[in-house]
Short mmCIF file of C-alpha atoms in Angstrom, two decimals:
data_model
loop_
_atom_site.label_atom_id
_atom_site.label_comp_id
_atom_site.label_asym_id
_atom_site.label_seq_id
_atom_site.Cartn_x
_atom_site.Cartn_y
_atom_site.Cartn_z
CA MET A 253 -0.02 -0.10 0.02
CA ASN A 254 1.43 3.37 -0.62
CA ILE A 255 1.83 6.11 1.56
CA GLU A 256 -1.58 8.01 0.40
CA SER A 257 -3.63 5.04 0.87
CA LYS A 258 -2.21 4.04 4.05
CA ILE A 259 -2.84 7.82 5.61
CA GLU A 260 -6.47 7.56 3.85
CA LYS A 261 -6.96 4.28 5.50
CA PHE A 262 -6.13 5.34 8.96
CA ILE A 263 -8.25 8.14 8.78
CA LEU A 264 -11.39 6.27 7.56
CA ASP A 265 -11.00 3.30 9.85
CA ASP A 266 -9.31 4.90 12.58
CA LEU A 267 -10.40 8.63 13.14
CA LEU A 268 -13.78 8.13 11.25
CA SER A 269 -14.29 4.57 12.51
CA GLY A 270 -15.96 4.11 8.98
CA SER A 271 -18.58 6.92 9.36
CA ARG A 272 -17.61 8.11 6.13
CA LYS A 273 -17.96 6.13 3.02
CA THR A 274 -16.73 7.85 0.29
CA PRO A 275 -12.70 8.22 -0.39
CA ILE A 276 -10.81 11.34 0.64
CA GLY A 277 -9.17 13.15 -2.14
CA ALA A 278 -5.54 13.53 -1.97
CA ASP A 279 -5.94 17.11 -2.26
CA GLU A 280 -9.13 17.53 0.06
CA SER A 281 -8.55 19.73 2.95
CA LEU A 282 -9.04 17.45 6.10
CA VAL A 283 -8.92 20.54 8.72
CA SER A 284 -10.76 23.59 7.14
CA GLY A 285 -12.74 21.10 5.37
CA GLY A 286 -13.99 19.94 8.51
CA ILE A 287 -13.10 16.17 8.40
CA LEU A 288 -10.78 16.33 11.11
CA ASP A 289 -10.86 18.12 14.62
CA SER A 290 -7.68 19.19 16.45
CA LEU A 291 -7.69 15.90 18.55
CA ALA A 292 -8.14 13.74 15.59
CA LEU A 293 -4.80 15.69 13.70
CA LEU A 294 -2.71 14.83 17.12
CA ARG A 295 -3.67 11.17 16.59
CA ILE A 296 -2.80 11.54 12.88
CA ILE A 297 0.84 12.90 13.96
CA ALA A 298 1.25 10.06 16.67
CA PHE A 299 0.37 7.95 13.57
CA LEU A 300 3.00 9.22 11.39
CA GLU A 301 5.61 8.67 13.93
CA GLU A 302 4.81 5.22 14.57
CA GLU A 303 4.22 3.97 11.05
CA PHE A 304 6.72 6.00 9.17
CA GLY A 305 9.37 6.73 11.43
CA VAL A 306 9.38 10.25 11.20
CA THR A 307 9.89 12.99 13.96
CA VAL A 308 7.45 15.72 13.91
CA ASN A 309 9.48 18.76 15.98
CA ASP A 310 7.57 20.97 18.40
CA ASP A 311 7.65 23.69 15.83
CA GLU A 312 6.20 21.71 12.88
CA VAL A 313 3.11 20.82 14.92
CA ILE A 314 0.86 23.32 12.98
CA PRO A 315 -2.32 22.71 10.83
CA GLU A 316 -0.63 23.73 7.37
CA ASN A 317 2.09 20.81 7.37
CA PHE A 318 -1.26 18.39 7.76
CA GLU A 319 -3.93 20.10 5.43
CA THR A 320 -4.40 17.36 2.90
CA ILE A 321 -3.25 14.09 2.33
CA ASN A 322 -0.71 14.88 -0.38
CA VAL A 323 0.77 17.54 2.02
CA ILE A 324 1.40 15.19 4.81
CA LYS A 325 2.97 12.53 2.13
CA THR A 326 5.41 15.18 1.11
CA TYR A 327 6.09 15.68 4.89
CA ILE A 328 6.87 12.45 5.12
CA GLU A 329 9.01 11.95 2.36
CA THR A 330 11.21 15.11 3.82
CA HIS A 331 11.26 14.24 7.04
CA GLY A 332 11.50 10.40 7.18
CA LYS A 333 14.17 8.03 7.86
CA MET B 973 5.52 59.53 59.19
CA LYS B 974 8.73 57.66 58.53
CA THR B 975 9.14 53.77 57.62
CA HIS B 976 11.00 51.39 55.69
CA VAL B 977 8.31 50.73 53.38
CA ALA B 978 5.51 52.89 51.99
CA ILE B 979 3.13 50.29 50.36
CA VAL B 980 0.69 51.82 48.22
CA GLY B 981 -2.58 49.71 48.16
CA GLY B 982 -3.81 47.00 50.76
CA GLY B 983 -4.91 44.29 48.42
CA PRO B 984 -3.32 41.04 48.13
CA GLY B 985 0.17 42.25 47.08
CA GLY B 986 0.36 45.26 49.39
CA ALA B 987 -0.70 42.88 52.27
CA THR B 988 1.46 40.12 51.41
CA ALA B 989 4.42 42.43 50.98
CA ALA B 990 3.65 43.63 54.22
CA MET B 991 3.68 40.22 55.85
CA PHE B 992 7.09 39.02 54.15
CA LEU B 993 8.98 42.34 54.82
CA LYS B 994 7.71 41.73 58.73
CA LYS B 995 9.38 38.21 59.11
CA LYS B 996 12.52 39.99 58.07
CA GLY B 997 11.92 42.78 60.56
CA ILE B 998 11.48 45.31 58.18
CA ASP B 999 8.49 47.75 59.19
CA ALA B 1000 5.87 48.92 56.32
CA VAL B 1001 2.95 51.44 56.27
CA ILE B 1002 0.08 50.20 53.80
CA ILE B 1003 -2.13 53.02 52.53
CA GLU B 1004 -5.48 52.04 51.50
CA LYS B 1005 -8.12 54.44 50.37
CA GLU B 1006 -10.87 52.12 50.53
CA GLN B 1007 -12.81 50.35 53.14
CA PHE B 1008 -12.52 46.22 53.24
CA PRO B 1009 -14.25 44.28 52.52
CA ARG B 1010 -14.84 45.79 48.81
CA PHE B 1011 -15.63 43.60 45.72
CA HIS B 1012 -12.82 42.61 43.63
CA VAL B 1013 -12.40 40.30 40.72
CA GLY B 1014 -9.97 37.47 40.15
CA GLU B 1015 -10.98 34.85 42.27
CA SER B 1016 -9.11 31.71 40.96
CA MET B 1017 -5.45 30.54 42.56
CA THR B 1018 -2.97 28.99 40.76
CA GLY B 1019 -1.29 25.91 42.90
CA GLU B 1020 1.80 27.95 43.16
CA CYS B 1021 -0.33 30.82 44.63
CA GLY B 1022 -1.93 28.29 47.02
CA ALA B 1023 1.93 27.55 48.16
CA VAL B 1024 2.44 31.47 48.84
CA VAL B 1025 -0.75 31.27 51.14
CA ARG B 1026 0.98 28.14 52.90
CA LYS B 1027 4.22 29.92 53.17
CA LEU B 1028 2.47 32.80 55.13
CA GLU B 1029 1.00 29.99 57.48
CA LEU B 1030 -2.43 31.01 56.40
CA GLU B 1031 -3.64 27.51 55.53
CA ASP B 1032 -5.73 27.17 58.74
CA LYS B 1033 -7.14 30.40 58.17
CA MET B 1034 -8.29 29.29 54.47
CA LYS B 1035 -9.90 26.43 56.21
CA MET B 1036 -11.74 28.34 58.80
CA LEU B 1037 -13.20 30.68 56.04
CA ASN B 1038 -14.43 27.86 54.06
CA PHE B 1039 -12.93 29.02 50.99
CA PRO B 1040 -13.68 26.28 48.08
CA VAL B 1041 -10.77 24.10 47.21
CA LYS B 1042 -9.68 24.02 43.77
CA ARG B 1043 -8.02 20.58 42.21
CA GLY B 1044 -7.79 21.38 38.84
CA LEU B 1045 -9.11 23.12 35.61
CA THR B 1046 -11.29 21.83 32.90
CA VAL B 1047 -11.49 23.26 29.42
CA TYR B 1048 -14.48 23.03 26.95
CA GLY B 1049 -13.87 23.53 23.39
CA THR B 1050 -16.31 24.80 21.05
CA GLY B 1051 -19.63 23.16 21.25
CA GLY B 1052 -18.83 21.68 24.48
CA LYS B 1053 -16.46 19.05 22.89
CA ASN B 1054 -12.70 17.87 23.15
CA SER B 1055 -12.67 18.97 26.89
CA TRP B 1056 -9.42 18.61 28.77
CA PHE B 1057 -8.58 18.25 32.50
CA VAL B 1058 -5.51 19.79 34.06
CA PRO B 1059 -4.99 18.88 37.81
CA VAL B 1060 -3.31 21.10 40.09
CA MET B 1061 -0.06 19.47 41.08
CA ARG B 1062 3.13 20.58 42.78
CA ARG B 1063 6.87 19.45 42.15
CA GLY B 1064 8.25 17.36 44.97
CA SER B 1065 11.72 17.76 46.31
CA ASP B 1066 11.96 14.28 44.06
CA GLY B 1067 11.51 16.69 41.24
CA GLU B 1068 8.27 14.70 40.36
CA LEU B 1069 4.81 15.94 39.97
CA HIS B 1070 2.43 15.24 42.89
CA PRO B 1071 -1.23 16.09 43.47
CA GLN B 1072 -2.00 19.34 45.56
CA PHE B 1073 -5.00 21.73 45.86
CA THR B 1074 -5.08 25.46 45.99
CA TRP B 1075 -8.40 27.80 46.67
CA GLN B 1076 -11.07 29.83 45.00
CA VAL B 1077 -11.61 32.86 46.82
CA ARG B 1078 -14.20 35.26 47.58
CA ARG B 1079 -11.75 38.37 46.89
CA SER B 1080 -14.03 40.61 49.41
CA GLU B 1081 -13.18 38.08 52.29
CA PHE B 1082 -9.84 37.08 51.27
CA ASP B 1083 -8.26 40.51 50.80
CA LYS B 1084 -9.81 41.62 54.20
CA MET B 1085 -8.51 38.34 55.78
CA LEU B 1086 -4.87 39.11 54.18
CA LEU B 1087 -5.20 42.57 55.38
CA ASP B 1088 -6.24 42.11 58.87
CA GLU B 1089 -3.56 39.56 59.13
CA ALA B 1090 -1.07 41.85 57.92
CA VAL B 1091 -1.97 44.55 60.62
CA ALA B 1092 -2.18 41.57 63.23
CA ARG B 1093 1.36 41.05 62.77
CA GLY B 1094 2.37 44.43 63.05
CA THR B 1095 2.09 46.55 59.81
CA THR B 1096 0.27 50.00 60.44
CA LEU B 1097 -2.68 50.83 57.72
CA LEU B 1098 -3.05 54.11 56.87
CA PRO B 1099 -6.58 55.09 55.95
CA GLY B 1100 -5.97 57.49 52.70
CA GLN B 1101 -5.12 57.90 49.33
CA ALA B 1102 -1.63 58.36 47.97
CA PHE B 1103 -1.88 61.23 45.50
CA ASP B 1104 2.02 62.08 44.89
CA VAL B 1105 5.55 60.84 45.40
CA LEU B 1106 8.04 62.42 47.80
CA ARG B 1107 11.59 62.84 46.24
CA LYS B 1108 15.30 62.73 47.98
CA GLU B 1109 17.74 65.14 46.72
CA ASP B 1110 19.08 62.93 44.34
CA GLY B 1111 15.87 62.31 42.57
CA ALA B 1112 15.24 59.05 44.13
CA ILE B 1113 11.72 57.98 45.36
CA GLY B 1114 11.64 58.95 49.06
CA GLY B 1115 7.76 58.31 49.94
CA VAL B 1116 4.57 59.36 49.12
CA LYS B 1117 1.89 62.13 49.98
CA VAL B 1118 -1.21 60.76 51.32
CA ARG B 1119 -4.91 62.50 51.25
CA MET B 1120 -6.38 61.45 54.61
CA ALA B 1121 -10.15 61.14 54.94
CA ASP B 1122 -10.49 64.62 56.97
CA GLY B 1123 -8.87 66.26 53.90
CA SER B 1124 -5.39 66.70 55.66
CA VAL B 1125 -2.09 65.59 53.69
CA GLU B 1126 0.19 63.62 55.46
CA ASP B 1127 3.93 62.79 54.17
CA ILE B 1128 5.12 59.33 54.47
CA GLU B 1129 8.85 59.13 54.34
CA SER B 1130 10.40 55.66 53.30
CA GLU B 1131 13.51 53.79 51.82
CA VAL B 1132 11.03 52.03 49.36
CA VAL B 1133 7.72 53.13 47.97
CA LEU B 1134 6.35 49.87 46.76
CA ASP B 1135 3.10 50.07 44.43
CA CYS B 1136 0.49 47.70 45.14
CA SER B 1137 -2.15 49.97 43.45
CA GLY B 1138 -3.51 47.14 41.03
CA GLN B 1139 -4.50 48.31 37.46
CA ALA B 1140 -4.58 51.79 38.83
CA THR B 1141 -1.05 51.62 38.06
CA PHE B 1142 -0.04 54.69 40.74
CA LEU B 1143 3.71 55.15 39.79
CA ALA B 1144 3.17 54.58 36.07
CA ASN B 1145 0.44 57.44 35.90
CA LEU B 1146 2.89 59.99 37.79
CA GLY B 1147 5.54 59.23 35.25
CA VAL B 1148 7.85 57.69 37.88
CA THR B 1149 8.19 54.48 35.81
CA GLY B 1150 9.00 53.81 32.16
CA PRO B 1151 6.17 54.16 29.79
CA LYS B 1152 2.88 52.22 29.63
CA PHE B 1153 2.38 50.14 26.82
CA ARG B 1154 -0.98 48.50 25.33
CA GLY B 1155 -0.97 44.57 25.59
CA ASN B 1156 -1.97 41.89 23.30
CA TYR B 1157 -5.53 41.78 24.87
CA ASP B 1158 -6.32 45.35 25.11
CA ARG B 1159 -9.34 45.16 22.58
CA GLN B 1160 -11.06 42.74 24.70
CA ILE B 1161 -13.94 43.24 27.25
CA ALA B 1162 -14.69 41.35 30.49
CA ILE B 1163 -18.23 41.31 31.70
CA TYR B 1164 -18.76 39.66 35.09
CA SER B 1165 -21.11 38.71 37.76
CA GLN B 1166 -21.77 35.99 40.36
CA VAL B 1167 -24.61 33.53 39.98
CA LYS B 1168 -26.80 31.43 42.13
CA GLY B 1169 -28.00 27.82 42.07
CA ALA B 1170 -25.44 26.91 39.30
CA ILE B 1171 -25.04 23.04 38.81
CA ARG B 1172 -22.12 22.02 40.04
CA ASP B 1173 -19.80 18.79 38.90
CA GLU B 1174 -19.37 15.99 41.71
CA GLY B 1175 -16.91 14.88 43.82
CA ASP B 1176 -13.51 16.27 44.04
CA LYS B 1177 -14.46 18.51 40.95
CA LYS B 1178 -17.22 20.22 42.61
CA ASP B 1179 -15.02 23.43 43.13
CA ASP B 1180 -12.72 23.57 39.94
CA THR B 1181 -12.71 26.42 37.51
CA LEU B 1182 -14.07 25.73 34.42
CA ILE B 1183 -13.47 27.61 30.95
CA PHE B 1184 -15.88 27.37 28.00
CA TYR B 1185 -14.59 28.20 24.68
CA LYS B 1186 -16.50 29.70 21.70
CA SER B 1187 -14.25 30.82 19.23
CA LYS B 1188 -10.70 32.63 19.11
CA TYR B 1189 -10.90 35.47 22.00
CA HIS B 1190 -14.17 34.60 22.92
CA TRP B 1191 -14.99 32.37 26.22
CA SER B 1192 -16.20 32.49 29.72
CA TRP B 1193 -15.13 31.61 33.25
CA PHE B 1194 -16.78 29.63 36.00
CA ILE B 1195 -15.50 29.89 39.37
CA PRO B 1196 -17.17 28.51 42.87
CA LEU B 1197 -17.20 31.10 45.37
CA ASP B 1198 -19.20 28.84 47.94
CA ASP B 1199 -21.59 26.20 47.98
CA GLU B 1200 -24.25 28.41 46.57
CA VAL B 1201 -22.44 31.12 44.58
CA VAL B 1202 -20.35 30.98 41.49
CA SER B 1203 -18.33 33.59 39.95
CA VAL B 1204 -18.94 34.00 36.03
CA GLY B 1205 -17.66 36.09 33.28
CA VAL B 1206 -17.62 36.16 29.43
CA VAL B 1207 -14.56 37.65 27.71
CA ILE B 1208 -15.08 39.15 24.27
CA PRO B 1209 -13.55 41.39 21.58
CA SER B 1210 -14.66 45.02 22.31
CA ALA B 1211 -16.06 45.11 18.81
CA TYR B 1212 -18.38 42.09 19.46
CA PHE B 1213 -19.58 43.42 22.38
CA GLN B 1214 -20.43 46.74 20.57
CA GLU B 1215 -22.32 44.89 17.76
CA LYS B 1216 -24.78 43.33 20.15
CA ASN B 1217 -25.68 46.70 21.18
CA GLU B 1218 -27.17 45.35 24.51
CA SER B 1219 -26.64 46.63 28.34
CA LYS B 1220 -24.13 44.59 30.32
CA ARG B 1221 -26.63 42.70 32.08
CA ASP B 1222 -28.40 41.54 29.05
CA PHE B 1223 -25.31 40.61 27.40
CA LEU B 1224 -23.76 38.55 29.94
CA ILE B 1225 -27.35 36.53 30.67
CA ARG B 1226 -27.71 35.90 26.84
CA GLU B 1227 -24.20 34.75 26.41
CA LEU B 1228 -24.29 32.37 29.25
CA GLN B 1229 -26.94 30.69 27.56
CA GLU B 1230 -25.54 30.82 23.93
CA LEU B 1231 -21.99 30.39 24.28
CA ASN B 1232 -21.37 26.63 25.07
CA PRO B 1233 -23.77 24.13 25.91
CA GLU B 1234 -21.67 22.86 28.81
CA ILE B 1235 -22.15 26.11 30.42
CA THR B 1236 -26.05 26.53 29.49
CA LYS B 1237 -26.36 23.27 30.94
CA ARG B 1238 -24.76 24.29 34.32
CA ILE B 1239 -26.46 27.60 34.67
CA PRO B 1240 -29.78 26.69 33.02
CA GLU B 1241 -31.39 29.68 34.57
CA VAL B 1242 -29.34 32.79 35.22
CA ASN B 1243 -30.04 34.17 38.69
CA LEU B 1244 -27.56 37.08 39.39
CA ALA B 1245 -25.84 37.50 42.73
CA GLU B 1246 -24.10 40.50 42.19
CA GLU B 1247 -24.54 43.29 40.11
CA VAL B 1248 -22.86 43.23 36.36
CA ARG B 1249 -19.67 44.58 36.24
CA SER B 1250 -17.07 45.05 33.28
CA VAL B 1251 -13.52 45.61 32.66
CA VAL B 1252 -12.52 47.19 29.50
CA ASN B 1253 -8.75 47.40 27.61
CA TYR B 1254 -7.31 45.60 30.41
CA SER B 1255 -4.25 44.44 28.96
CA PHE B 1256 -0.97 46.70 29.48
CA GLN B 1257 2.70 46.43 30.25
CA VAL B 1258 4.49 49.17 32.03
CA ARG B 1259 8.50 49.47 31.28
CA GLN B 1260 11.17 50.19 33.93
CA PHE B 1261 8.87 49.19 36.76
CA THR B 1262 11.48 49.37 39.42
CA GLY B 1263 14.09 52.21 40.02
CA PRO B 1264 15.67 54.07 42.56
CA GLY B 1265 13.53 54.02 45.65
CA PHE B 1266 10.78 52.21 44.27
CA ILE B 1267 9.35 48.92 42.97
CA CYS B 1268 5.83 48.30 41.27
CA VAL B 1269 4.16 45.01 41.80
CA GLY B 1270 1.54 42.56 39.97
CA ASP B 1271 -1.09 44.52 38.26
CA ALA B 1272 0.51 47.92 38.99
CA HIS B 1273 3.06 47.13 36.01
CA ARG B 1274 1.69 44.41 34.24
CA PHE B 1275 -1.79 42.51 33.25
CA ILE B 1276 -2.01 40.35 30.25
CA ASP B 1277 -5.35 38.31 30.31
CA PRO B 1278 -7.60 36.77 33.12
CA ILE B 1279 -7.76 33.24 31.21
CA PHE B 1280 -5.47 30.78 33.58
CA SER B 1281 -5.84 32.87 36.52
CA PHE B 1282 -2.58 34.27 36.85
CA GLY B 1283 -3.59 37.75 38.18
CA LEU B 1284 -3.81 36.85 41.93
CA TYR B 1285 -0.90 34.46 41.77
CA VAL B 1286 1.61 37.20 40.08
CA ALA B 1287 0.85 39.79 42.67
CA MET B 1288 1.49 37.85 45.58
CA LYS B 1289 4.53 35.89 44.11
CA GLU B 1290 5.96 39.26 43.22
CA ALA B 1291 5.39 40.78 46.26
CA GLU B 1292 7.22 37.94 48.04
CA PHE B 1293 10.08 38.59 45.77
CA ALA B 1294 9.84 42.22 46.31
CA ALA B 1295 10.32 41.59 50.31
CA ASP B 1296 13.55 39.59 49.35
CA ALA B 1297 14.91 42.80 47.30
CA ILE B 1298 14.17 44.98 49.54
CA ALA B 1299 16.03 43.17 52.35
CA GLN B 1300 18.91 42.98 50.38
CA TYR B 1301 18.80 46.82 49.37
CA LEU B 1302 18.64 47.77 53.10
CA ASP B 1303 21.32 45.52 53.99
CA GLY B 1304 23.73 47.59 51.16
CA VAL B 1305 23.21 45.22 47.94
CA ASP B 1306 23.44 47.11 44.92
CA ARG B 1307 22.88 50.03 46.26
CA ASP B 1308 25.19 52.15 44.02
CA LEU B 1309 23.72 50.76 40.72
CA PRO B 1310 21.30 53.30 38.53
CA ASN B 1311 18.71 50.96 39.33
CA PRO B 1312 19.24 49.29 42.69
CA PHE B 1313 16.10 46.65 41.79
CA ILE B 1314 17.17 45.97 38.46
CA ARG B 1315 17.81 42.12 39.33
CA HIS B 1316 14.40 41.98 40.74
CA GLN B 1317 12.77 43.79 37.69
CA THR B 1318 14.54 41.64 35.14
CA PHE B 1319 13.67 38.38 37.29
CA CYS B 1320 10.08 39.13 37.58
CA GLU B 1321 9.96 40.20 33.99
CA ASP B 1322 11.05 37.24 32.49
CA GLY B 1323 8.58 34.99 34.71
CA ILE B 1324 5.44 36.95 33.37
CA ASP B 1325 6.93 36.75 30.10
CA VAL B 1326 6.23 32.99 30.29
CA VAL B 1327 2.59 33.85 30.94
CA GLU B 1328 2.32 36.38 27.96
CA ASP B 1329 3.93 33.19 25.44
CA PHE B 1330 1.66 30.89 27.37
CA VAL B 1331 -1.43 32.72 26.65
CA ASP B 1332 -0.69 33.89 23.34
CA PHE B 1333 0.40 30.16 22.38
CA PHE B 1334 -3.02 28.72 23.65
CA TRP B 1335 -4.88 31.35 21.23
CA GLU B 1336 -2.28 31.34 18.23
CA HIS B 1337 -1.40 27.58 17.84
CA PRO B 1338 -4.28 25.64 19.28
CA LEU B 1339 -3.12 22.47 17.48
CA ALA B 1340 0.14 22.54 19.27
CA PHE B 1341 -1.28 23.59 22.27
CA ALA B 1342 -3.28 20.70 22.56
CA SER B 1343 -0.40 18.44 21.68
CA PHE B 1344 1.96 19.80 24.15
CA MET B 1345 -0.60 19.27 26.73
CA HIS B 1346 -1.74 15.70 25.70
CA VAL B 1347 1.57 14.28 24.54
CA ARG B 1348 4.37 16.24 24.27
CA HIS B 1349 4.85 18.20 27.29
CA PHE B 1350 2.55 17.30 29.87
CA GLY B 1351 4.67 18.23 33.08
CA GLU B 1352 5.96 21.30 31.56
CA MET B 1353 2.57 22.47 30.64
CA ILE B 1354 1.38 21.62 34.22
CA ASP B 1355 3.98 23.78 35.89
CA SER B 1356 3.46 26.68 33.90
CA LEU B 1357 -0.63 26.63 34.69
CA ALA B 1358 0.66 26.23 38.37
CA GLY B 1359 2.75 29.38 38.07
CA ARG B 1360 6.29 27.66 38.15
CA ILE B 1361 7.22 30.36 35.76
CA TYR B 1362 10.45 31.79 37.51
CA ASP B 1363 13.06 28.92 37.76
CA GLY B 1364 14.19 26.86 34.83
CA GLN B 1365 12.94 29.00 32.54
CA PRO B 1366 12.77 28.75 29.50
CA SER B 1367 11.88 25.44 29.58
CA PRO B 1368 11.95 23.11 26.11
CA ALA B 1369 8.41 23.81 25.88
CA VAL B 1370 8.65 27.28 26.60
CA SER B 1371 11.16 27.36 24.24
CA SER B 1372 9.27 25.51 21.52
CA MET B 1373 6.12 28.25 22.15
CA ARG B 1374 8.85 30.90 21.35
CA LYS B 1375 9.86 29.51 17.97
CA LEU B 1376 6.40 28.74 17.03
CA LEU B 1377 5.27 32.42 17.82
CA LYS B 1378 8.49 33.56 16.25
CA ARG B 1379 9.41 35.29 19.50
CA ASP B 1380 12.87 36.24 20.75
CA ARG B 1381 12.86 37.15 24.29
CA LYS B 1382 16.63 37.61 24.29
CA LYS B 1383 16.10 40.85 22.14
CA ASP B 1384 13.20 42.44 24.70
CA HIS B 1385 15.39 44.85 26.40
CA GLN B 1386 13.79 47.27 29.25
CA ASP B 1387 13.73 50.12 26.33
CA ALA B 1388 12.55 48.16 23.44
CA LEU B 1389 8.96 48.42 22.49
CA PRO B 1390 7.29 45.09 24.71
CA VAL B 1391 6.08 41.88 22.65
CA GLY B 1392 2.46 42.61 23.56
CA SER B 1393 2.82 45.79 21.64
CA ARG B 1394 4.96 44.17 18.90
CA PHE B 1395 2.59 41.55 18.48
CA HIS B 1396 0.12 44.19 16.86
CA PRO B 1397 2.33 46.59 15.29
CA GLU B 1398 -0.23 49.49 15.35
CA ARG B 1399 -0.17 49.63 19.03
CA ALA B 1400 1.41 52.52 20.65
CA GLU B 1401 2.16 53.82 24.20
CA ILE B 1402 -0.92 54.43 26.10
CA GLY B 1403 -1.37 58.56 26.67
CA ARG B 1404 -0.40 58.93 30.40
CA GLU B 1405 -3.57 61.74 30.41
CA ALA B 1406 -5.87 58.99 29.44
CA TYR B 1407 -4.93 56.86 32.49
CA GLY B 1408 -4.40 59.63 35.06
CA ASN B 1409 -6.58 60.09 37.93
#
């Protein structure tokens, strides 16, 4: 499974507990689009650190870094091990 | 009249300073224009504020007066969702966090108890209004002029004048200090009162502070004052209040019903137990708040925002520090410096800077704030909220807050525009005439 699919699966299965039936577009806004609230974003960050081994520094915990699945993918690619 | 220290204002800052001075054998005269008890807002103590009360050996008095025990703070997010609880905790000598409790205080009773206690321990209370300073030949502050109730004027000569006048900012208004600047939250209004019959949480959380959030800069507080009465307040941008075009009373009642479902649940019917009051433009900072012969304490030099209840604590803690600084000064330490209290000033300013960063961080970076609170820096966030803002700062959490706020405190000299104003670059020095008596 590629990075985008893994993130999408985590959001749909774990964060939204299957309540959303349609796929999430790679450029669809997760935060301002109202898909995720800030506590859900915290769980995404924890997921990225565990699943992809990235280290999210304190000063990188801003919504802009996790705005869409594509943005998250870029973040992983530039911050991964 | 002559004394070591002339204290302007008999609130918690003044009374606390007098008691710590007395412990060191230093005499003080407190000048207070009002008859206590009198109303005052700012009823919640941080954990470390409780520690100052304990240091003054007043824990038994607090129990006798039945002040509610505060064990924590719960913040409710927009729509009543995403609530989080922060326990009051102390740091033990082992460096670990341990549960602790502090108090909520009806200020009319608490302030009177403190002032009575200061007098009982040997401080002189002078009922009157300080209206000017006395200057020594070298220009240093050498006391205050006091107008007594009968209209006569009394000169109080002192080694040090301690300005504990609160938001009246006695010495700043006289131009004794450096300039007074607007702070980050000077376009906010707090509208508050007390209600009867609010529904309280159960068990240990019965007397905790609750904060309800609606949107950025729009929130309310819920602070139990006894088994029956709760202090409530709504804080909003001034523009929002004006837009509503309501009386303060109507505004408060409507907001309590609309702001957040979690507060409406607790106050289904608003039974006011006090008049509705307001404070506008409360956020400010005074530069050079110490100098030859004077020190300003607490609100007399800086107030940031009522959220997280730092006001009472900062006044009492700075009073304790000021007593130390005065004792050293009277022993001859730093007497030859242009400002003999410069170390005290820097120390206090560094501490309250942490409060300002913390509050700004809460509003500007809610995601990072939640992450620090729940995941990354739980212990340090607990420390900040308890008031451990003076030693070991900046902590890694506070350093990260500053990075995110793009703020370098090292460059924040006393002659520079304060961060609170820099944050809103259009802000200017508050005209002294506008704040004059």
